[in-house]
Tab-separated table of C-alpha atoms and ligand atoms in Angstrom:
chain	number	residue	atom	x	y	z
A	1	MET	CA	2.363	-11.660	23.553
A	2	LEU	CA	-0.164	-12.573	20.869
A	3	ILE	CA	0.025	-10.175	17.929
A	4	HIS	CA	-2.390	-10.085	15.003
A	5	LEU	CA	-0.915	-8.657	11.812
A	6	ILE	CA	-3.784	-7.719	9.515
A	7	CYS	CA	-3.548	-7.703	5.737
A	8	ALA	CA	-6.242	-7.486	3.101
A	9	ALA	CA	-5.248	-6.092	-0.246
A	10	ARG	CA	-2.223	-5.874	-2.510
A	11	PRO	CA	-0.659	-2.725	-1.020
A	12	ASN	CA	-0.801	-4.262	2.477
A	13	PHE	CA	1.396	-7.284	1.948
A	14	MET	CA	4.675	-5.378	1.570
A	15	LYS	CA	3.849	-3.423	4.738
A	16	VAL	CA	3.186	-6.531	6.802
A	17	ALA	CA	6.139	-8.636	5.593
A	18	PRO	CA	9.078	-6.770	7.208
A	19	LEU	CA	7.222	-6.641	10.524
A	20	TYR	CA	6.402	-10.343	10.385
A	21	HIS	CA	10.047	-11.217	9.737
A	22	ALA	CA	11.285	-8.917	12.519
A	23	LEU	CA	8.719	-10.076	15.094
A	24	LYS	CA	9.024	-13.804	14.473
A	25	ASN	CA	12.587	-13.670	15.849
A	26	GLU	CA	11.443	-12.245	19.189
A	27	ARG	CA	10.890	-14.946	21.806
A	28	TRP	CA	8.154	-12.894	23.484
A	29	ALA	CA	6.037	-12.554	20.322
A	30	THR	CA	3.578	-14.990	18.731
A	31	VAL	CA	2.565	-13.528	15.404
A	32	VAL	CA	-0.652	-14.478	13.633
A	33	ILE	CA	-1.195	-13.231	10.084
A	34	VAL	CA	-4.871	-12.477	9.465
A	35	HIS	CA	-5.806	-12.043	5.781
A	36	THR	CA	-9.289	-10.647	5.326
A	37	GLY	CA	-9.457	-11.816	1.689
A	38	GLN	CA	-10.385	-8.385	0.263
A	39	HIS	CA	-7.973	-9.267	-2.567
A	40	TYR	CA	-8.134	-12.937	-3.463
A	41	ASP	CA	-6.781	-13.474	-7.015
A	42	ALA	CA	-3.499	-15.374	-7.126
A	43	ASN	CA	-1.707	-12.431	-8.730
A	44	MET	CA	-3.215	-9.866	-6.323
A	45	SER	CA	-2.433	-11.868	-3.190
A	46	ASP	CA	-0.659	-15.281	-3.279
A	47	ALA	CA	2.167	-14.009	-5.503
A	48	PHE	CA	3.034	-11.455	-2.826
A	49	PHE	CA	3.101	-14.036	-0.046
A	50	ASP	CA	5.580	-16.081	-2.124
A	51	ASP	CA	7.804	-13.129	-3.025
A	52	LEU	CA	7.844	-11.724	0.482
A	53	ASN	CA	8.537	-15.148	2.065
A	54	LEU	CA	5.387	-14.957	4.143
A	55	PRO	CA	3.761	-18.159	5.392
A	56	LYS	CA	0.201	-18.891	4.318
A	57	PRO	CA	-2.119	-16.664	6.378
A	58	HIS	CA	-2.866	-18.289	9.731
A	59	VAL	CA	-6.412	-16.938	9.565
A	60	TYR	CA	-8.253	-16.251	6.296
A	61	LEU	CA	-11.605	-14.449	6.481
A	62	GLY	CA	-12.515	-14.786	2.787
A	63	ILE	CA	-14.626	-11.631	2.593
A	64	GLY	CA	-14.056	-10.995	-1.159
A	65	SER	CA	-15.441	-8.147	-3.269
A	66	GLY	CA	-18.559	-6.069	-2.694
A	67	SER	CA	-19.735	-2.546	-2.007
A	68	HIS	CA	-17.856	-0.570	0.653
A	69	ALA	CA	-20.517	-1.280	3.268
A	70	GLU	CA	-20.612	-4.969	2.383
A	71	GLN	CA	-16.829	-5.346	2.618
A	72	VAL	CA	-16.580	-3.421	5.891
A	73	ALA	CA	-19.525	-5.261	7.436
A	74	ARG	CA	-18.236	-8.705	6.458
A	75	VAL	CA	-14.782	-7.969	7.901
A	76	MET	CA	-16.296	-6.731	11.155
A	77	ILE	CA	-18.538	-9.764	11.557
A	78	GLU	CA	-15.843	-12.306	10.713
A	79	TYR	CA	-12.972	-10.645	12.541
A	80	GLU	CA	-14.961	-10.089	15.735
A	81	LYS	CA	-15.303	-13.883	16.036
A	82	VAL	CA	-11.541	-14.288	15.667
A	83	ILE	CA	-10.729	-11.670	18.299
A	84	LEU	CA	-13.132	-13.221	20.790
A	85	ASP	CA	-11.677	-16.653	20.147
A	86	GLN	CA	-7.968	-15.761	20.142
A	87	LYS	CA	-7.873	-12.706	22.456
A	88	PRO	CA	-4.848	-11.006	20.895
A	89	ASP	CA	-2.877	-8.499	22.976
A	90	LEU	CA	-1.994	-6.316	20.022
A	91	ILE	CA	-3.616	-5.829	16.621
A	92	ILE	CA	-1.563	-4.128	13.929
A	93	VAL	CA	-3.432	-2.664	10.959
A	94	VAL	CA	-1.623	-1.126	7.981
A	95	GLY	CA	-2.435	1.386	5.246
A	96	ASP	CA	-5.869	2.686	4.358
A	97	VAL	CA	-8.003	-0.006	2.744
A	98	ASN	CA	-11.542	-0.900	3.812
A	99	SER	CA	-10.312	-3.822	5.920
A	100	THR	CA	-7.940	-1.528	7.864
A	101	MET	CA	-10.861	0.533	9.094
A	102	ALA	CA	-13.211	-2.438	9.567
A	103	VAL	CA	-10.777	-4.344	11.778
A	104	THR	CA	-10.131	-1.207	13.835
A	105	LEU	CA	-13.856	-0.617	14.322
A	106	ALA	CA	-14.506	-4.220	15.359
A	107	ALA	CA	-11.533	-4.318	17.744
A	108	SER	CA	-12.373	-0.964	19.373
A	109	LYS	CA	-15.625	-2.289	20.824
A	110	ILE	CA	-14.423	-5.627	22.162
A	111	GLU	CA	-14.207	-6.289	25.897
A	112	PHE	CA	-12.378	-9.255	27.389
A	113	ALA	CA	-13.035	-10.326	30.941
A	114	GLY	CA	-9.941	-10.990	33.005
A	115	ARG	CA	-7.373	-9.463	30.676
A	116	GLN	CA	-5.849	-6.070	30.368
A	117	THR	CA	-3.453	-4.466	27.966
A	118	ASN	CA	-2.248	-0.996	28.900
A	119	GLY	CA	-5.171	-0.739	31.288
A	120	GLN	CA	-7.889	-1.606	28.751
A	121	ARG	CA	-9.955	-4.747	28.497
A	122	ARG	CA	-9.382	-5.045	24.806
A	123	PRO	CA	-6.395	-5.453	22.514
A	124	VAL	CA	-4.131	-2.495	21.797
A	125	ILE	CA	-4.702	-1.320	18.214
A	126	ALA	CA	-1.705	0.032	16.327
A	127	HIS	CA	-1.962	1.744	12.940
A	128	LEU	CA	1.099	1.535	10.742
A	129	GLU	CA	1.247	4.298	8.105
A	130	ALA	CA	-0.861	6.596	10.260
A	131	GLY	CA	-1.384	10.306	9.708
A	132	LEU	CA	-1.434	10.457	5.909
A	133	ARG	CA	-4.116	12.802	4.589
A	134	SER	CA	-5.182	13.788	1.088
A	135	TYR	CA	-7.819	16.140	2.571
A	136	ASP	CA	-10.195	14.709	-0.036
A	137	ARG	CA	-13.147	12.933	1.557
A	138	GLY	CA	-14.287	11.805	-1.882
A	139	MET	CA	-11.588	9.135	-1.626
A	140	PRO	CA	-12.739	6.059	0.289
A	141	GLU	CA	-9.190	5.693	1.636
A	142	GLU	CA	-9.374	9.127	3.300
A	143	ILE	CA	-12.421	8.029	5.305
A	144	ASN	CA	-10.581	4.844	6.249
A	145	ARG	CA	-7.525	6.854	7.399
A	146	LEU	CA	-9.579	9.272	9.502
A	147	VAL	CA	-11.610	6.591	11.254
A	148	THR	CA	-8.621	4.334	11.854
A	149	ASP	CA	-6.456	7.118	13.293
A	150	VAL	CA	-9.148	8.413	15.594
A	151	LEU	CA	-9.754	4.935	17.062
A	152	ALA	CA	-6.288	3.343	17.137
A	153	ASP	CA	-4.334	3.478	20.412
A	154	THR	CA	-0.918	3.964	18.893
A	155	LEU	CA	-0.123	5.659	15.594
A	156	TRP	CA	3.055	4.819	13.696
A	157	THR	CA	3.813	7.442	11.051
A	158	PRO	CA	6.039	7.285	7.958
A	159	SER	CA	7.190	10.920	7.831
A	160	ILE	CA	7.000	14.130	9.828
A	161	ASP	CA	4.131	15.612	7.783
A	162	ALA	CA	1.937	12.774	9.079
A	163	ASN	CA	2.742	13.772	12.698
A	164	GLU	CA	1.744	17.337	11.821
A	165	ASN	CA	-1.586	16.189	10.346
A	166	LEU	CA	-2.413	14.226	13.497
A	167	ALA	CA	-1.493	17.162	15.727
A	168	ARG	CA	-3.828	19.416	13.704
A	169	GLU	CA	-6.649	16.942	14.369
A	170	GLY	CA	-6.051	17.178	18.106
A	171	ILE	CA	-4.562	13.712	18.486
A	172	SER	CA	-2.220	13.583	21.459
A	173	PRO	CA	1.466	13.387	20.469
A	174	ASN	CA	1.812	10.736	23.217
A	175	LYS	CA	0.037	8.314	20.890
A	176	VAL	CA	2.215	9.059	17.868
A	177	ARG	CA	5.606	7.572	16.961
A	178	LEU	CA	7.530	8.472	13.818
A	179	VAL	CA	8.768	5.045	12.717
A	180	GLY	CA	9.507	5.593	9.003
A	181	ASN	CA	8.367	4.086	5.750
A	182	ILE	CA	7.846	0.339	6.077
A	183	MET	CA	7.662	-0.182	2.299
A	184	ILE	CA	11.304	0.791	2.015
A	185	ASP	CA	12.071	-2.101	4.390
A	186	SER	CA	10.444	-4.523	1.923
A	187	LEU	CA	12.261	-2.986	-0.991
A	188	GLU	CA	15.647	-3.273	0.736
A	189	MET	CA	14.871	-6.737	2.144
A	190	LEU	CA	14.170	-8.002	-1.381
A	191	ARG	CA	16.617	-5.828	-3.334
A	192	ALA	CA	18.762	-8.773	-4.510
A	193	LYS	CA	15.703	-10.690	-5.681
A	194	ILE	CA	14.292	-7.600	-7.414
A	195	GLU	CA	17.584	-6.888	-9.171
A	196	ALA	CA	17.914	-10.521	-10.289
A	197	GLU	CA	14.590	-10.372	-12.162
A	198	GLN	CA	14.716	-9.062	-15.712
A	199	THR	CA	11.026	-8.477	-16.205
A	200	TYR	CA	11.546	-6.024	-19.097
A	201	GLN	CA	13.015	-8.865	-21.184
A	202	ARG	CA	9.581	-10.519	-21.257
A	203	PHE	CA	8.540	-7.537	-23.378
A	204	ASN	CA	11.768	-7.440	-25.437
A	205	LEU	CA	12.653	-4.082	-23.931
A	206	ALA	CA	15.947	-2.723	-22.625
A	207	PRO	CA	16.449	-0.982	-19.259
A	208	LYS	CA	15.503	2.718	-19.293
A	209	SER	CA	13.777	2.421	-22.673
A	210	TYR	CA	10.186	2.281	-21.407
A	211	GLY	CA	7.662	3.775	-18.999
A	212	VAL	CA	5.524	1.896	-16.471
A	213	ALA	CA	1.821	2.718	-16.059
A	214	THR	CA	-0.581	1.629	-13.284
A	215	PHE	CA	-4.140	2.925	-12.883
A	216	HIS	CA	-6.928	1.584	-10.708
A	217	ARG	CA	-8.492	4.489	-8.765
A	218	PRO	CA	-12.244	4.817	-9.227
A	219	SER	CA	-11.677	8.512	-10.150
A	220	ASN	CA	-9.665	7.434	-13.220
A	221	VAL	CA	-11.170	4.135	-14.296
A	222	ASP	CA	-14.849	3.981	-13.267
A	223	ASP	CA	-16.244	6.788	-15.450
A	224	SER	CA	-16.356	5.754	-19.100
A	225	ALA	CA	-15.402	9.153	-20.623
A	226	THR	CA	-12.483	9.569	-18.187
A	227	LEU	CA	-11.250	6.047	-18.849
A	228	THR	CA	-11.393	6.605	-22.610
A	229	ALA	CA	-9.470	9.891	-22.223
A	230	LEU	CA	-6.858	8.090	-20.115
A	231	CYS	CA	-6.503	5.284	-22.681
A	232	ASN	CA	-6.198	7.783	-25.537
A	233	THR	CA	-3.479	9.712	-23.706
A	234	LEU	CA	-1.528	6.544	-22.945
A	235	LYS	CA	-1.790	5.535	-26.612
A	236	ASP	CA	-0.418	8.959	-27.656
A	237	ILE	CA	2.467	8.666	-25.181
A	238	SER	CA	3.265	5.192	-26.482
A	239	ASN	CA	4.004	6.707	-29.905
A	240	ASP	CA	7.118	8.220	-28.274
A	241	VAL	CA	8.040	5.522	-25.764
A	242	PRO	CA	6.736	2.012	-25.087
A	243	LEU	CA	4.639	1.533	-21.970
A	244	ILE	CA	4.176	-1.505	-19.748
A	245	PHE	CA	0.811	-1.335	-17.990
A	246	PRO	CA	0.079	-4.310	-15.689
A	247	VAL	CA	-3.691	-4.079	-15.479
A	248	HIS	CA	-5.566	-4.196	-12.154
A	249	PRO	CA	-8.737	-6.370	-12.306
A	250	ARG	CA	-11.022	-3.359	-11.777
A	251	THR	CA	-9.350	-1.511	-14.675
A	252	ARG	CA	-9.304	-4.541	-16.978
A	253	LYS	CA	-13.014	-5.178	-16.439
A	254	ASN	CA	-13.877	-1.520	-17.088
A	255	MET	CA	-11.630	-1.249	-20.164
A	256	GLN	CA	-13.219	-4.360	-21.648
A	257	GLN	CA	-16.784	-3.246	-20.906
A	258	ASN	CA	-16.037	0.252	-22.176
A	259	GLY	CA	-14.570	-0.961	-25.486
A	260	ASN	CA	-11.037	0.401	-24.847
A	261	TRP	CA	-9.227	-2.907	-24.682
A	262	SER	CA	-8.543	-3.816	-28.319
A	263	GLU	CA	-7.304	-0.316	-29.209
A	264	MET	CA	-4.937	-0.386	-26.245
A	265	GLU	CA	-3.667	-3.804	-27.309
A	266	SER	CA	-2.851	-2.538	-30.772
A	267	ALA	CA	-0.813	0.423	-29.412
A	268	ASN	CA	2.805	0.297	-28.258
A	269	ILE	CA	1.569	-0.750	-24.819
A	270	PHE	CA	2.013	-4.095	-23.080
A	271	LEU	CA	-0.950	-5.083	-20.912
A	272	PRO	CA	0.106	-8.001	-18.686
A	273	GLU	CA	-1.885	-9.279	-15.725
A	274	PRO	CA	-0.878	-7.721	-12.377
A	275	LEU	CA	2.687	-8.782	-11.526
A	276	GLY	CA	4.211	-10.092	-8.310
A	277	TYR	CA	6.214	-7.763	-6.076
A	278	ALA	CA	9.753	-8.568	-7.262
A	279	GLN	CA	8.806	-8.659	-10.937
A	280	PHE	CA	6.932	-5.397	-10.740
A	281	MET	CA	9.627	-3.623	-8.752
A	282	ASN	CA	12.215	-4.797	-11.280
A	283	LEU	CA	10.159	-3.078	-13.991
A	284	VAL	CA	10.084	0.114	-11.914
A	285	PHE	CA	13.828	-0.039	-11.058
A	286	ASN	CA	14.633	-0.128	-14.787
A	287	SER	CA	11.981	2.287	-16.063
A	288	ARG	CA	12.526	5.831	-17.375
A	289	PHE	CA	9.415	7.066	-15.621
A	290	VAL	CA	6.193	5.886	-14.007
A	291	LEU	CA	2.631	7.085	-14.646
A	292	THR	CA	0.291	6.101	-11.837
A	293	ASP	CA	-2.556	6.804	-9.453
A	294	SER	CA	-1.216	4.465	-6.760
A	295	GLY	CA	-0.181	5.670	-3.310
A	296	GLY	CA	2.759	3.379	-2.630
A	297	ILE	CA	4.361	3.771	-6.045
A	298	GLN	CA	4.729	7.513	-5.435
A	299	GLU	CA	6.945	6.610	-2.481
A	300	GLU	CA	8.894	3.817	-4.146
A	301	THR	CA	9.779	5.989	-7.158
A	302	THR	CA	10.845	8.826	-4.865
A	303	TYR	CA	13.114	6.486	-2.924
A	304	LEU	CA	14.627	5.182	-6.168
A	305	GLY	CA	14.948	8.635	-7.800
A	306	ILE	CA	12.677	7.686	-10.711
A	307	PRO	CA	10.380	10.393	-12.136
A	308	CYS	CA	6.710	9.767	-11.347
A	309	LEU	CA	3.569	11.485	-12.651
A	310	THR	CA	0.538	10.912	-10.442
A	311	VAL	CA	-2.798	11.439	-12.183
A	312	ARG	CA	-4.769	12.699	-9.212
A	313	ASP	CA	-5.966	16.039	-7.852
A	314	ASN	CA	-4.143	15.521	-4.571
A	315	THR	CA	-1.881	13.156	-2.696
A	316	GLU	CA	-1.747	11.949	0.895
A	317	ARG	CA	2.004	11.675	0.360
A	318	PRO	CA	3.043	15.322	-0.293
A	319	ILE	CA	6.617	14.625	0.794
A	320	THR	CA	7.070	12.748	-2.510
A	321	ILE	CA	6.463	16.091	-4.253
A	322	THR	CA	8.303	18.470	-1.926
A	323	LYS	CA	11.340	16.240	-1.497
A	324	GLY	CA	10.947	13.539	-4.110
A	325	THR	CA	10.458	12.862	-7.802
A	326	ASN	CA	6.660	12.950	-7.894
A	327	GLN	CA	4.399	15.480	-9.656
A	328	LEU	CA	0.625	15.611	-9.667
A	329	CYS	CA	-0.978	15.995	-13.065
A	330	THR	CA	-4.319	15.955	-14.846
A	331	LEU	CA	-5.292	13.905	-17.867
A	332	ASP	CA	-4.982	17.124	-19.872
A	333	ASP	CA	-1.336	17.711	-19.036
A	334	LEU	CA	-0.175	14.092	-18.730
A	335	MET	CA	1.123	14.007	-22.311
A	336	ILE	CA	3.066	17.259	-22.098
A	337	LYS	CA	4.537	16.438	-18.690
A	338	THR	CA	5.623	13.010	-19.920
A	339	LYS	CA	7.347	14.594	-22.912
A	340	ALA	CA	9.142	16.970	-20.537
A	341	LEU	CA	10.354	14.004	-18.459
A	342	LEU	CA	11.742	12.309	-21.551
A	343	HIS	CA	14.036	15.301	-22.037
A	344	ASP	CA	15.028	15.682	-18.405
A	345	ASP	CA	15.090	12.472	-16.427
A	346	CYS	CA	18.255	12.931	-14.412
A	347	ARG	CA	16.878	13.854	-10.996
A	348	SER	CA	19.033	12.794	-8.082
A	349	ARG	CA	17.948	10.274	-5.471
A	350	PRO	CA	16.320	12.140	-2.590
A	351	VAL	CA	16.973	11.232	1.017
A	352	ILE	CA	14.007	11.286	3.404
A	353	ASP	CA	14.449	10.780	7.143
A	354	TYR	CA	13.517	7.283	8.348
A	355	TRP	CA	13.069	5.860	4.855
A	356	ASP	CA	16.019	3.608	5.519
A	357	GLY	CA	14.905	-0.026	5.735
A	358	LYS	CA	14.935	0.017	9.559
A	359	THR	CA	11.306	0.801	10.273
A	360	ALA	CA	10.376	-2.733	11.356
A	361	GLN	CA	13.268	-2.760	13.866
A	362	ARG	CA	12.064	0.532	15.338
A	363	ILE	CA	8.532	-0.837	15.668
A	364	VAL	CA	9.703	-4.014	17.406
A	365	LYS	CA	11.511	-1.849	19.988
A	366	ILE	CA	8.385	0.239	20.548
A	367	ILE	CA	6.226	-2.863	21.024
A	368	ASP	CA	8.752	-4.333	23.444
A	369	LYS	CA	9.259	-1.177	25.514
A	370	GLU	CA	5.857	0.496	25.382
A	371	ILE	CA	3.202	-2.185	24.828
A	372	ARG	CA	4.523	-5.544	26.018
A	373	GLN	CA	5.091	-4.194	29.516
A	374	GLY	CA	1.407	-3.261	29.710
A	375	VAL	CA	0.032	-6.745	29.070
A	376	ALA	CA	-1.478	-8.243	32.232
A	377	VAL	CA	-3.982	-10.895	33.198
A	378	SER	CA	-6.110	-9.802	36.142
B	401	UD1	C1	-8.372	-1.535	-2.999
B	401	UD1	C2	-8.258	-0.386	-1.989
B	401	UD1	C3	-7.315	0.689	-2.535
B	401	UD1	C4	-5.996	0.103	-2.986
B	401	UD1	C5	-6.266	-1.020	-3.966
B	401	UD1	C6	-5.028	-1.687	-4.504
B	401	UD1	C7	-10.224	0.166	-0.616
B	401	UD1	C8	-11.338	1.144	-0.474
B	401	UD1	N1	-9.548	0.257	-1.759
B	401	UD1	O1	-9.002	-1.008	-4.159
B	401	UD1	O2	-7.078	1.641	-1.525
B	401	UD1	O3	-5.232	1.112	-3.604
B	401	UD1	O4	-7.074	-2.009	-3.297
B	401	UD1	O5	-5.370	-2.620	-5.465
B	401	UD1	O6	-10.019	-0.647	0.265
B	401	UD1	N2	-10.904	-7.760	-7.893
B	401	UD1	C9	-10.572	-8.972	-8.435
B	401	UD1	N3	-9.658	-9.740	-7.770
B	401	UD1	C10	-9.081	-9.341	-6.614
B	401	UD1	C11	-9.449	-8.102	-6.065
B	401	UD1	C12	-10.347	-7.322	-6.718
B	401	UD1	O7	-11.055	-9.356	-9.482
B	401	UD1	O8	-8.253	-10.100	-6.075
B	401	UD1	C13	-11.857	-6.895	-8.630
B	401	UD1	C14	-13.286	-7.081	-8.196
B	401	UD1	O9	-14.067	-6.975	-9.325
B	401	UD1	C15	-13.518	-5.899	-7.286
B	401	UD1	C16	-12.625	-4.831	-7.912
B	401	UD1	O10	-11.505	-5.550	-8.425
B	401	UD1	O11	-14.865	-5.534	-7.263
B	401	UD1	C17	-12.151	-3.820	-6.917
B	401	UD1	O12	-11.574	-4.452	-5.761
B	401	UD1	P1	-11.680	-3.757	-4.319
B	401	UD1	O13	-10.988	-4.571	-3.311
B	401	UD1	O14	-13.094	-3.376	-4.059
B	401	UD1	O15	-10.938	-2.395	-4.501
B	401	UD1	P2	-9.612	-1.979	-5.264
B	401	UD1	O16	-10.026	-1.155	-6.423
B	401	UD1	O17	-8.672	-3.120	-5.530
């Protein structure tokens, strides 16, 4: 069975890695890693392949940066050629980035002569991390989630709320499988490596003496007044506790253009380049709290029992609030909520069903039992 595992951007690599490692041991599976090249910097891409023990991508589309339409269009054009050439039986897309949706769109309209998978003349499309919804169509990721879930043939969800979202949208439960949170597989797979790093020492800091910050969402970093307000708040917080803020390329560029950079550098804030997976997770493991607008970090901090403040109006991962350590906040209350955390940071480690490091194993079983049997050449 020829399986394409699609990855594109930083948050995808840790979702693809556990599946790659689980599938490569199955004699019936030939796994091809397709990297669209949406993220291309060494520290946004290559570093993750090294940390996660992934081979170099077998196929690299090199689509790079651009507007949403440009990125989506380039992925569709380039990936369509690859599908027609390789004729995969199964295409697995992960997460909610532009490439996730673009690959799904391209694959949905393909027709192969003489081949069938589960009765269709095109590859089966599986979406891993299906069903998450922020209910905010102003977020490009929400559009990507909606389109991908409506087109994919099989939807693998991380938690029960995602199944409920899909049911509300009229998607048949026959298509949906609750498989769990794949990022926890990566975290557990690499726990020893993560724990062996001592990233905080690079900044002369001790465990639990600092906070981690990550911000890259357009809603926080693209508007100049909002970005300045964010930088000012982080500077104020750093008067109480040092912050380590590995800066995403989008954020760095905007902070430099907007004149925020030198003031941030002179505060009690470290501003390294984006870090690799193990180094970054080591910082999170040993932090007192995390301030972020990322999706995945809300889940990782919940799993680890580390307080997290998410500077967004909504989250597609509400379970991190109802069961976990996450709170939404605005720029106006970020300072006060951080101060509150500094006085009360002893939340226990929550347990969420299927966030157990066994998601990849469950997926391999599903592919074997429910998809592999349907592959036929007619
Ligand atoms: C993308 C995803 C977002 C995810 C984020 C993680 C979409 C719509 N967005 O946003 O969901 O949370 O990745 O990082 O798919 N750049 C570089 N080097 C790189 C990559 C990007 O310099 O390797 C710069 C470019 O100037 C680019 C900008 O960062 O224009 C933004 O990159 P892009 O891929 O468009 O979106 P992200 O903000 O990274």
